mmCIF file of C-alpha atoms in Angstrom:
data_model
loop_
_atom_site.group_PDB
_atom_site.id
_atom_site.type_symbol
_atom_site.label_atom_id
_atom_site.label_comp_id
_atom_site.label_asym_id
_atom_site.label_seq_id
_atom_site.Cartn_x
_atom_site.Cartn_y
_atom_site.Cartn_z
ATOM 1 C CA MET A 1 -9.529 -23.920 -35.595
ATOM 2 C CA ARG A 2 -7.463 -25.828 -37.710
ATOM 3 C CA TYR A 3 -8.628 -24.081 -40.707
ATOM 4 C CA VAL A 4 -9.580 -20.800 -39.138
ATOM 5 C CA CYS A 5 -7.334 -17.810 -39.901
ATOM 6 C CA ARG A 6 -5.893 -16.317 -36.513
ATOM 7 C CA HIS A 7 -4.667 -13.369 -38.041
ATOM 8 C CA TYR A 8 -8.195 -12.631 -39.580
ATOM 9 C CA LEU A 9 -9.504 -13.151 -35.640
ATOM 10 C CA VAL A 10 -7.387 -10.685 -33.848
ATOM 11 C CA LYS A 11 -7.313 -7.851 -36.827
ATOM 12 C CA PHE A 12 -7.307 -9.018 -40.780
ATOM 13 C CA CYS A 13 -5.792 -11.388 -43.014
ATOM 14 C CA PRO A 14 -2.397 -9.817 -44.283
ATOM 15 C CA HIS A 15 -2.382 -11.913 -47.193
ATOM 16 C CA ASP A 16 -5.597 -9.744 -48.325
ATOM 17 C CA LEU A 17 -3.382 -6.686 -48.060
ATOM 18 C CA PHE A 18 -1.302 -6.570 -50.808
ATOM 19 C CA THR A 19 -2.854 -8.721 -53.560
ATOM 20 C CA ASN A 20 -1.691 -7.695 -57.183
ATOM 21 C CA THR A 21 1.236 -5.890 -55.606
ATOM 22 C CA LYS A 22 4.771 -6.540 -55.448
ATOM 23 C CA SER A 23 4.620 -7.099 -51.717
ATOM 24 C CA ASP A 24 1.915 -10.008 -52.745
ATOM 25 C CA LEU A 25 1.979 -12.902 -50.296
ATOM 26 C CA GLY A 26 -0.214 -15.446 -52.212
ATOM 27 C CA PRO A 27 -3.501 -16.929 -50.796
ATOM 28 C CA CYS A 28 -3.752 -17.746 -47.212
ATOM 29 C CA GLU A 29 -3.242 -21.172 -46.037
ATOM 30 C CA LYS A 30 -5.927 -21.263 -43.915
ATOM 31 C CA THR A 31 -9.199 -21.136 -45.605
ATOM 32 C CA ILE A 32 -11.665 -20.005 -43.126
ATOM 33 C CA HIS A 33 -12.130 -15.582 -42.179
ATOM 34 C CA ASP A 34 -15.549 -15.790 -40.544
ATOM 35 C CA GLU A 35 -16.785 -12.573 -39.363
ATOM 36 C CA GLU A 36 -19.009 -13.858 -36.903
ATOM 37 C CA LEU A 37 -16.234 -15.936 -35.442
ATOM 38 C CA LYS A 38 -13.983 -12.797 -35.648
ATOM 39 C CA ARG A 39 -17.065 -10.620 -33.537
ATOM 40 C CA GLU A 40 -17.454 -13.680 -31.150
ATOM 41 C CA PHE A 41 -13.497 -13.790 -30.585
ATOM 42 C CA ASP A 42 -13.766 -10.128 -30.213
ATOM 43 C CA ILE A 43 -15.995 -10.139 -27.132
ATOM 44 C CA SER A 44 -14.527 -13.560 -25.729
ATOM 45 C CA ASN A 45 -11.664 -13.071 -22.685
ATOM 46 C CA SER A 46 -10.108 -16.372 -24.084
ATOM 47 C CA TYR A 47 -6.496 -17.350 -23.186
ATOM 48 C CA ARG A 48 -5.731 -17.715 -26.469
ATOM 49 C CA ARG A 49 -6.328 -14.324 -27.033
ATOM 50 C CA THR A 50 -2.809 -12.917 -26.156
ATOM 51 C CA ALA A 51 -1.320 -15.876 -28.032
ATOM 52 C CA PHE A 52 -2.768 -15.021 -31.112
ATOM 53 C CA GLU A 53 -1.989 -11.518 -30.815
ATOM 54 C CA ASP A 54 1.482 -12.234 -29.991
ATOM 55 C CA GLU A 55 1.431 -14.614 -33.261
ATOM 56 C CA PHE A 56 0.017 -11.681 -35.015
ATOM 57 C CA VAL A 57 2.501 -9.134 -33.851
ATOM 58 C CA ARG A 58 5.603 -11.243 -34.724
ATOM 59 C CA TYR A 59 3.896 -11.981 -38.278
ATOM 60 C CA ALA A 60 3.674 -8.136 -39.258
ATOM 61 C CA GLU A 61 6.739 -7.309 -37.546
ATOM 62 C CA SER A 62 8.491 -9.750 -39.643
ATOM 63 C CA MET A 63 6.990 -7.975 -42.920
ATOM 64 C CA LEU A 64 7.765 -4.650 -41.424
ATOM 65 C CA THR A 65 11.089 -5.614 -40.848
ATOM 66 C CA ASP A 66 11.842 -6.058 -44.559
ATOM 67 C CA VAL A 67 10.236 -2.955 -45.371
ATOM 68 C CA ASP A 68 12.075 -1.011 -42.855
ATOM 69 C CA LYS A 69 15.459 -2.093 -44.282
ATOM 70 C CA ARG A 70 14.159 -1.069 -47.807
ATOM 71 C CA ILE A 71 13.526 2.488 -46.626
ATOM 72 C CA ARG A 72 17.137 2.513 -44.956
ATOM 73 C CA LYS A 73 19.088 1.157 -48.246
ATOM 74 C CA GLY A 74 16.331 3.514 -49.982
ATOM 75 C CA LYS A 75 17.569 6.602 -48.123
ATOM 76 C CA GLN A 76 21.538 5.506 -48.144
ATOM 77 C CA ARG A 77 21.164 4.977 -51.830
ATOM 78 C CA LEU A 78 19.814 8.761 -52.164
ATOM 79 C CA ALA A 79 22.939 9.998 -49.960
ATOM 80 C CA LEU A 80 25.184 7.851 -51.920
ATOM 81 C CA SER A 81 24.326 9.314 -55.617
ATOM 82 C CA VAL A 82 24.373 13.206 -54.098
ATOM 83 C CA LYS A 83 28.006 12.249 -52.901
ATOM 84 C CA ASP A 84 29.139 10.567 -55.961
ATOM 85 C CA ALA A 85 27.746 13.431 -58.093
ATOM 86 C CA LEU A 86 29.476 15.987 -55.981
ATOM 87 C CA GLU A 87 32.482 13.892 -56.050
ATOM 88 C CA SER A 88 32.594 13.074 -59.542
ATOM 89 C CA SER A 89 31.703 16.521 -60.872
ATOM 90 C CA THR A 90 34.693 18.327 -61.984
ATOM 91 C CA THR A 91 36.102 22.371 -61.504
ATOM 92 C CA GLY A 92 36.454 23.061 -65.208
ATOM 93 C CA ASP A 93 40.279 23.765 -64.575
ATOM 94 C CA GLY A 94 41.989 20.982 -66.340
ATOM 95 C CA ARG A 95 45.264 21.400 -63.894
ATOM 96 C CA VAL A 96 42.939 21.030 -60.902
ATOM 97 C CA ASP A 97 41.263 18.096 -62.252
ATOM 98 C CA GLU A 98 44.314 16.236 -63.668
ATOM 99 C CA GLN A 99 45.562 17.156 -59.700
ATOM 100 C CA LEU A 100 42.430 15.441 -57.886
ATOM 101 C CA GLU A 101 42.860 12.507 -60.270
ATOM 102 C CA LEU A 102 46.371 11.892 -59.507
ATOM 103 C CA LEU A 103 45.710 12.226 -55.750
ATOM 104 C CA SER A 104 42.749 10.106 -56.180
ATOM 105 C CA GLU A 105 44.820 7.226 -57.633
ATOM 106 C CA ARG A 106 47.896 7.705 -55.429
ATOM 107 C CA ILE A 107 45.319 7.213 -52.334
ATOM 108 C CA THR A 108 43.957 3.711 -54.138
ATOM 109 C CA GLY A 109 47.093 2.191 -55.025
ATOM 110 C CA LEU A 110 48.153 3.246 -51.091
ATOM 111 C CA VAL A 111 45.370 1.593 -49.798
ATOM 112 C CA SER A 112 45.823 -1.728 -51.815
ATOM 113 C CA GLU A 113 49.502 -1.471 -50.300
ATOM 114 C CA ALA A 114 48.602 -0.864 -47.006
ATOM 115 C CA GLU A 115 46.149 -3.749 -47.073
ATOM 116 C CA ARG A 116 48.950 -6.070 -48.861
ATOM 117 C CA LEU A 117 51.276 -5.151 -46.010
ATOM 118 C CA GLY A 118 48.567 -6.008 -43.437
ATOM 119 C CA SER A 119 48.155 -9.225 -44.962
ATOM 120 C CA GLU A 120 51.430 -10.074 -44.800
ATOM 121 C CA GLY A 121 51.860 -8.996 -40.963
ATOM 122 C CA ASN A 122 53.834 -5.566 -41.667
ATOM 123 C CA VAL A 123 51.320 -3.457 -39.246
ATOM 124 C CA GLU A 124 53.646 -0.681 -38.521
ATOM 125 C CA GLU A 125 54.387 -0.125 -42.494
ATOM 126 C CA ALA A 126 50.575 -0.403 -43.008
ATOM 127 C CA GLN A 127 49.511 1.993 -40.595
ATOM 128 C CA GLY A 128 52.309 4.465 -41.667
ATOM 129 C CA LEU A 129 50.854 4.186 -45.673
ATOM 130 C CA LEU A 130 47.611 4.727 -44.488
ATOM 131 C CA LYS A 131 48.526 7.883 -42.560
ATOM 132 C CA LEU A 132 49.846 9.010 -45.928
ATOM 133 C CA CYS A 133 46.489 8.199 -47.345
ATOM 134 C CA ASP A 134 45.001 10.349 -44.620
ATOM 135 C CA GLN A 135 47.157 13.317 -45.813
ATOM 136 C CA LEU A 136 46.431 12.980 -49.008
ATOM 137 C CA ARG A 137 42.840 12.772 -48.715
ATOM 138 C CA GLU A 138 43.498 16.174 -46.909
ATOM 139 C CA GLU A 139 45.151 17.823 -49.432
ATOM 140 C CA ARG A 140 42.973 16.442 -52.379
ATOM 141 C CA ASP A 141 39.503 17.691 -50.062
ATOM 142 C CA ALA A 142 41.767 21.165 -49.892
ATOM 143 C CA LEU A 143 42.239 21.359 -53.521
ATOM 144 C CA ARG A 144 38.613 20.791 -54.066
ATOM 145 C CA ARG A 145 37.229 23.418 -51.594
ATOM 146 C CA SER A 146 39.410 25.793 -52.856
ATOM 147 C CA SER A 147 37.566 25.477 -56.434
ATOM 148 C CA GLU A 148 33.785 25.301 -55.001
ATOM 149 C CA ASN A 149 33.688 28.383 -56.136
ATOM 150 C CA SER A 150 33.678 27.911 -59.536
ATOM 151 C CA VAL A 151 31.217 27.745 -62.091
ATOM 152 C CA TRP A 152 31.534 23.835 -63.062
ATOM 153 C CA HIS A 153 31.155 23.357 -59.504
ATOM 154 C CA GLN A 154 27.985 25.217 -59.071
ATOM 155 C CA ALA A 155 26.670 23.222 -62.274
ATOM 156 C CA ALA A 156 27.492 19.866 -60.451
ATOM 157 C CA GLU A 157 25.724 21.108 -57.394
ATOM 158 C CA MET A 158 22.753 21.868 -59.003
ATOM 159 C CA ALA A 159 22.921 18.538 -60.916
ATOM 160 C CA ALA A 160 23.628 16.928 -57.463
ATOM 161 C CA SER A 161 20.257 18.761 -56.485
ATOM 162 C CA GLN A 162 17.962 17.163 -58.737
ATOM 163 C CA GLU A 163 18.585 14.219 -56.718
ATOM 164 C CA LYS A 164 18.015 15.793 -53.612
ATOM 165 C CA GLN A 165 14.320 15.968 -54.714
ATOM 166 C CA MET A 166 13.714 12.263 -54.463
ATOM 167 C CA GLU A 167 12.981 10.906 -50.852
ATOM 168 C CA VAL A 168 11.803 7.380 -49.295
ATOM 169 C CA CYS A 169 8.264 7.003 -47.902
ATOM 170 C CA GLU A 170 8.812 6.311 -44.552
ATOM 171 C CA VAL A 171 5.718 3.684 -44.311
ATOM 172 C CA CYS A 172 6.022 1.611 -47.586
ATOM 173 C CA GLY A 173 9.757 2.421 -48.763
ATOM 174 C CA ALA A 174 8.140 3.538 -52.103
ATOM 175 C CA PHE A 175 10.500 6.447 -53.827
ATOM 176 C CA LEU A 176 8.853 9.621 -54.127
ATOM 177 C CA ILE A 177 9.483 12.670 -55.837
ATOM 178 C CA VAL A 178 9.447 15.959 -53.678
ATOM 179 C CA GLY A 179 6.854 18.270 -55.096
ATOM 180 C CA ASP A 180 5.117 16.099 -57.116
ATOM 181 C CA ALA A 181 1.969 16.314 -58.312
ATOM 182 C CA GLN A 182 -1.073 16.215 -55.796
ATOM 183 C CA GLN A 183 -2.866 13.322 -58.043
ATOM 184 C CA ARG A 184 0.462 10.797 -58.130
ATOM 185 C CA ILE A 185 0.642 11.613 -54.533
ATOM 186 C CA ASP A 186 -3.004 10.831 -53.670
ATOM 187 C CA ASP A 187 -2.698 7.774 -55.752
ATOM 188 C CA HIS A 188 0.380 6.720 -53.962
ATOM 189 C CA LEU A 189 -1.406 6.986 -50.594
ATOM 190 C CA THR A 190 -4.214 5.175 -51.616
ATOM 191 C CA GLY A 191 -2.264 2.437 -53.371
ATOM 192 C CA LYS A 192 -2.541 -1.397 -51.886
ATOM 193 C CA GLN A 193 1.223 -1.706 -50.625
ATOM 194 C CA HIS A 194 1.109 1.697 -48.256
ATOM 195 C CA VAL A 195 -2.270 1.200 -47.477
ATOM 196 C CA GLY A 196 -1.691 -1.895 -46.580
ATOM 197 C CA PHE A 197 1.616 -1.470 -44.412
ATOM 198 C CA ALA A 198 0.026 1.359 -43.125
ATOM 199 C CA LYS A 199 -2.621 -0.920 -41.755
ATOM 200 C CA LEU A 200 0.208 -3.132 -40.423
ATOM 201 C CA ARG A 201 1.872 -1.082 -38.846
ATOM 202 C CA GLN A 202 -1.169 1.202 -37.312
ATOM 203 C CA ALA A 203 -2.610 -2.970 -36.013
ATOM 204 C CA ILE A 204 0.743 -3.418 -34.126
ATOM 205 C CA GLN A 205 0.460 -0.359 -32.385
ATOM 206 C CA GLU A 206 -3.498 -0.624 -31.429
ATOM 207 C CA ILE A 207 -2.134 -4.143 -29.751
ATOM 208 C CA ARG A 208 0.127 -2.612 -28.129
ATOM 209 C CA ASP A 209 -1.865 0.524 -26.555
ATOM 210 C CA SER A 210 -4.350 -2.032 -25.884
ATOM 211 C CA ARG A 211 -1.888 -3.812 -23.532
ATOM 212 C CA GLU A 212 -0.428 -0.777 -22.272
ATOM 213 C CA LYS A 213 -4.091 0.504 -21.357
ATOM 214 C CA ALA A 214 -5.002 -3.136 -20.175
ATOM 215 C CA ARG A 215 -1.365 -3.052 -18.004
ATOM 216 C CA THR A 216 -2.144 0.628 -16.488
ATOM 217 C CA GLU A 217 -5.642 -0.358 -15.690
ATOM 218 C CA ARG A 218 -4.013 -3.483 -13.825
ATOM 219 C CA GLU A 219 -1.927 -1.401 -12.186
ATOM 220 C CA GLU A 220 -4.307 1.114 -11.152
ATOM 221 C CA LEU A 221 -6.251 -2.089 -9.899
ATOM 222 C CA ARG A 222 -3.732 -3.183 -7.982
ATOM 223 C CA GLU A 223 -3.156 0.040 -6.395
ATOM 224 C CA LYS A 224 -6.352 0.283 -5.024
ATOM 225 C CA GLU A 225 -6.736 -2.888 -4.570
ATOM 226 C CA ARG A 226 -3.405 -2.378 -2.459
ATOM 227 C CA GLN A 227 -5.016 0.886 -0.925
ATOM 228 C CA GLU A 228 -7.638 -0.766 0.077
ATOM 229 C CA ARG A 229 -6.044 -3.223 1.977
ATOM 230 C CA ARG A 230 -3.577 -0.435 3.496
ATOM 231 C CA LYS A 231 -6.935 1.038 4.485
ATOM 232 C CA ALA A 232 -8.487 -2.154 6.144
ATOM 233 C CA LEU A 233 -5.229 -2.504 7.466
ATOM 234 C CA LEU A 234 -5.141 0.565 9.375
ATOM 235 C CA GLU A 235 -9.206 0.431 10.196
ATOM 236 C CA GLU A 236 -8.177 -3.145 11.629
ATOM 237 C CA GLU A 237 -5.202 -1.304 13.365
ATOM 238 C CA LYS A 238 -7.523 1.266 14.843
ATOM 239 C CA ARG A 239 -10.324 -1.609 15.707
ATOM 240 C CA ARG A 240 -7.489 -3.464 17.639
ATOM 241 C CA GLU A 241 -6.236 -0.164 19.313
ATOM 242 C CA ARG A 242 -9.791 0.761 20.214
ATOM 243 C CA GLU A 243 -10.127 -2.799 21.545
ATOM 244 C CA ARG A 244 -7.015 -2.925 23.233
ATOM 245 C CA GLU A 245 -7.922 0.670 24.892
ATOM 246 C CA ASP A 246 -11.136 -0.806 25.766
ATOM 247 C CA ARG A 247 -9.656 -3.522 27.572
ATOM 248 C CA ARG A 248 -6.876 -1.533 29.278
ATOM 249 C CA LYS A 249 -9.911 0.944 30.406
ATOM 250 C CA LYS A 250 -11.862 -2.173 31.594
ATOM 251 C CA GLU A 251 -8.884 -3.541 33.498
ATOM 252 C CA GLU A 252 -8.445 -0.198 35.146
ATOM 253 C CA GLU A 253 -11.541 -0.110 35.932
ATOM 254 C CA ARG A 254 -11.367 -3.441 37.192
ATOM 255 C CA ARG A 255 -8.374 -2.825 39.357
ATOM 256 C CA ARG A 256 -10.061 0.375 40.585
ATOM 257 C CA ARG A 257 -13.191 -1.736 41.722
ATOM 258 C CA SER A 258 -11.016 -4.530 43.186
ATOM 259 C CA TYR A 259 -9.126 -1.936 44.765
ATOM 260 C CA GLU A 260 -12.151 -0.008 46.353
ATOM 261 C CA SER A 261 -13.580 -3.481 46.976
ATOM 262 C CA ASP A 262 -10.404 -4.322 49.060
ATOM 263 C CA ARG A 263 -10.055 -0.935 50.682
ATOM 264 C CA ASP A 264 -14.019 -1.247 51.802
ATOM 265 C CA ARG A 265 -13.122 -4.749 53.273
ATOM 266 C CA ARG A 266 -10.028 -3.211 54.766
ATOM 267 C CA ASP A 267 -12.284 -0.141 56.084
ATOM 268 C CA ARG A 268 -15.016 -2.914 57.163
ATOM 269 C CA SER A 269 -12.392 -5.130 59.145
ATOM 270 C CA ARG A 270 -11.072 -2.116 60.572
ATOM 271 C CA ASP A 271 -14.442 -0.896 61.433
ATOM 272 C CA ARG A 272 -15.403 -4.609 62.829
ATOM 273 C CA ASP A 273 -11.996 -4.397 64.937
ATOM 274 C CA ARG A 274 -12.804 -0.883 66.281
ATOM 275 C CA ASP A 275 -16.306 -1.927 66.967
ATOM 276 C CA ARG A 276 -15.281 -5.280 68.763
ATOM 277 C CA ARG A 277 -12.731 -2.652 70.745
ATOM 278 C CA ASP A 278 -15.189 -0.128 71.501
ATOM 279 C CA ARG A 279 -17.552 -3.089 72.623
ATOM 280 C CA ARG A 280 -14.922 -4.560 74.690
ATOM 281 C CA ARG A 281 -13.782 -1.323 76.369
ATOM 282 C CA SER A 282 -17.675 -0.964 76.525
ATOM 283 C CA ARG A 283 -18.215 -3.803 78.029
ATOM 284 C CA SER A 284 -14.776 -3.085 80.643
ATOM 285 C CA ARG A 285 -16.426 0.232 81.344
ATOM 286 C CA ASP A 286 -20.011 -1.559 81.733
ATOM 287 C CA ARG A 287 -18.354 -3.896 83.838
ATOM 288 C CA ARG A 288 -16.339 -1.443 86.080
ATOM 289 C CA SER A 289 -19.321 0.857 86.234
ATOM 290 C CA SER A 290 -21.452 -2.383 87.445
ATOM 291 C CA SER A 291 -18.774 -3.544 90.117
ATOM 292 C CA SER A 292 -19.037 0.181 90.873
ATOM 293 C CA ARG A 293 -22.766 -0.082 91.105
ATOM 294 C CA ASP A 294 -22.761 -3.438 92.719
ATOM 295 C CA ARG A 295 -20.296 -1.725 95.440
ATOM 296 C CA GLY A 296 -22.246 0.900 95.859
ATOM 297 C CA ASP A 297 -25.583 -1.009 96.263
ATOM 298 C CA ARG A 298 -23.593 -3.214 98.656
ATOM 299 C CA SER A 299 -22.688 -0.175 100.557
ATOM 300 C CA TYR A 300 -25.667 1.844 100.288
ATOM 301 C CA ARG A 301 -27.687 -1.605 101.577
ATOM 302 C CA SER A 302 -25.303 -2.243 104.229
ATOM 303 C CA ARG A 303 -25.648 1.704 105.039
ATOM 304 C CA GLU A 304 -29.641 1.365 104.697
ATOM 305 C CA ASN A 305 -29.563 -2.160 106.456
ATOM 306 C CA ASP A 306 -27.500 -0.913 109.275
ATOM 307 C CA ARG A 307 -29.832 2.386 109.776
ATOM 308 C CA ARG A 308 -32.790 0.390 109.532
ATOM 309 C CA ASP A 309 -31.201 -2.460 111.947
ATOM 310 C CA ARG A 310 -30.795 0.839 113.733
ATOM 311 C CA ILE A 311 -34.117 2.457 113.529
ATOM 312 C CA LEU A 312 -35.693 -1.643 113.995
ATOM 313 C CA ARG A 313 -33.449 -1.453 117.760
ATOM 314 C CA GLU A 314 -34.635 1.824 118.149
ATOM 315 C CA LEU A 315 -38.120 0.695 117.570
ATOM 316 C CA SER A 316 -37.569 -2.302 119.078
ATOM 317 C CA GLY A 317 -36.178 -0.467 122.291
ATOM 318 C CA SER A 318 -39.175 1.833 122.399
ATOM 319 C CA GLY A 319 -41.863 -0.674 121.738
ATOM 320 C CA GLU A 320 -40.678 -3.129 124.779
ATOM 321 C CA ASP A 321 -40.889 -0.263 127.151
ATOM 322 C CA ARG A 322 -44.298 0.815 125.319
ATOM 323 C CA ARG A 323 -45.193 -2.373 126.230
ATOM 324 C CA ARG A 324 -43.747 -2.437 129.445
ATOM 325 C CA ASP A 325 -45.827 0.795 129.596
ATOM 326 C CA GLY A 326 -48.871 -1.158 128.202
ATOM 327 C CA SER A 327 -48.459 -4.176 130.050
ATOM 328 C CA LYS A 328 -48.778 -2.101 133.332
ATOM 329 C CA GLY A 329 -51.607 0.415 132.009
ATOM 330 C CA ASP A 330 -53.557 -2.973 130.798
ATOM 331 C CA VAL A 331 -53.197 -4.634 134.261
ATOM 332 C CA ALA A 332 -54.424 -1.456 135.777
ATOM 333 C CA ARG A 333 -57.288 -1.420 133.337
ATOM 334 C CA ARG A 334 -57.869 -4.827 133.651
ATOM 335 C CA GLN A 335 -57.936 -4.331 137.238
ATOM 336 C CA ARG A 336 -60.235 -1.578 136.966
ATOM 337 C CA SER A 337 -62.543 -3.082 134.861
ATOM 338 C CA GLY A 338 -62.302 -6.480 136.974
ATOM 339 C CA ARG A 339 -61.196 -8.617 134.162
ATOM 340 C CA ASP A 340 -58.135 -10.815 134.077
ATOM 341 C CA GLY A 341 -55.044 -11.039 131.203
ATOM 342 C CA ARG A 342 -57.366 -13.618 129.762
ATOM 343 C CA GLY A 343 -60.408 -11.584 129.368
ATOM 344 C CA ILE A 344 -62.513 -13.278 132.361
ATOM 345 C CA VAL A 345 -64.118 -11.232 134.523
ATOM 346 C CA LYS A 346 -63.449 -11.617 137.774
ATOM 347 C CA LEU A 347 -66.430 -11.610 140.250
#
């Protein structure tokens, strides 16, 4: 890259624009102006590209700065020439011209005296002289305006208007004649100097537009990324909110189940307690009933036993009588049959 023209890689070499013109820059110090390197440089994204473009813009702007100065000076020159033409014109009246000349000489003398007094430190006196100069200028201008309608002044305006027909080219600073022949205008517009400065201005504008476009694209990309990040953050916040809501619902469900489980446990415990109380009451009732039944059974059995004993006693009494009666009968029957009580038959 030592012998490669960086300006040529960026846009073009300025030394090739003004050959054989008043703005000729001479031969380029860099000897390599290769089109293939330029194409590779155009498609590359090297970090050097920005540095090369900055260098090209600085060089081109330095040249255009000189041109702009020349343009400003040309415009000032035209403006001064018109002013001088008008101020130097005579009115055609010798008396008026003499008065104008005397006023101008007096103004010049007073200005010189005021400058001397100012340099000596007499500021107040210098300011007084300058005020007097202003009054004399107003008097001279009034006198000149009073003679503006004269034939001589109109002729001076016509002479000055001839100077107004000149203009300065806003691109290269050359003087042009207003209303000149189209051929001469075309020759100027296609000339090396005009075309060269136009290319410099266009190249700088293209680089600035390109950078502005790149900056806008970067801003749009960053804004898009910011929007995507904001969207992602919103989505993440929504997801977290859903997760919190799910956890809250799960916690509520867990608490509800825990409460229901505790309630069921309490209900079962109350049921068990109630069952135990019922069983105890039932056993107590059963015991009371059993005791009552036992007492009833014992009373019944006692009554039955008493009745049975009574019956047995009655039966026993009746049996004895019957046995006694039976024994008497048996004796009689045995006697009748001739047997004794042991079944032996008596002879």
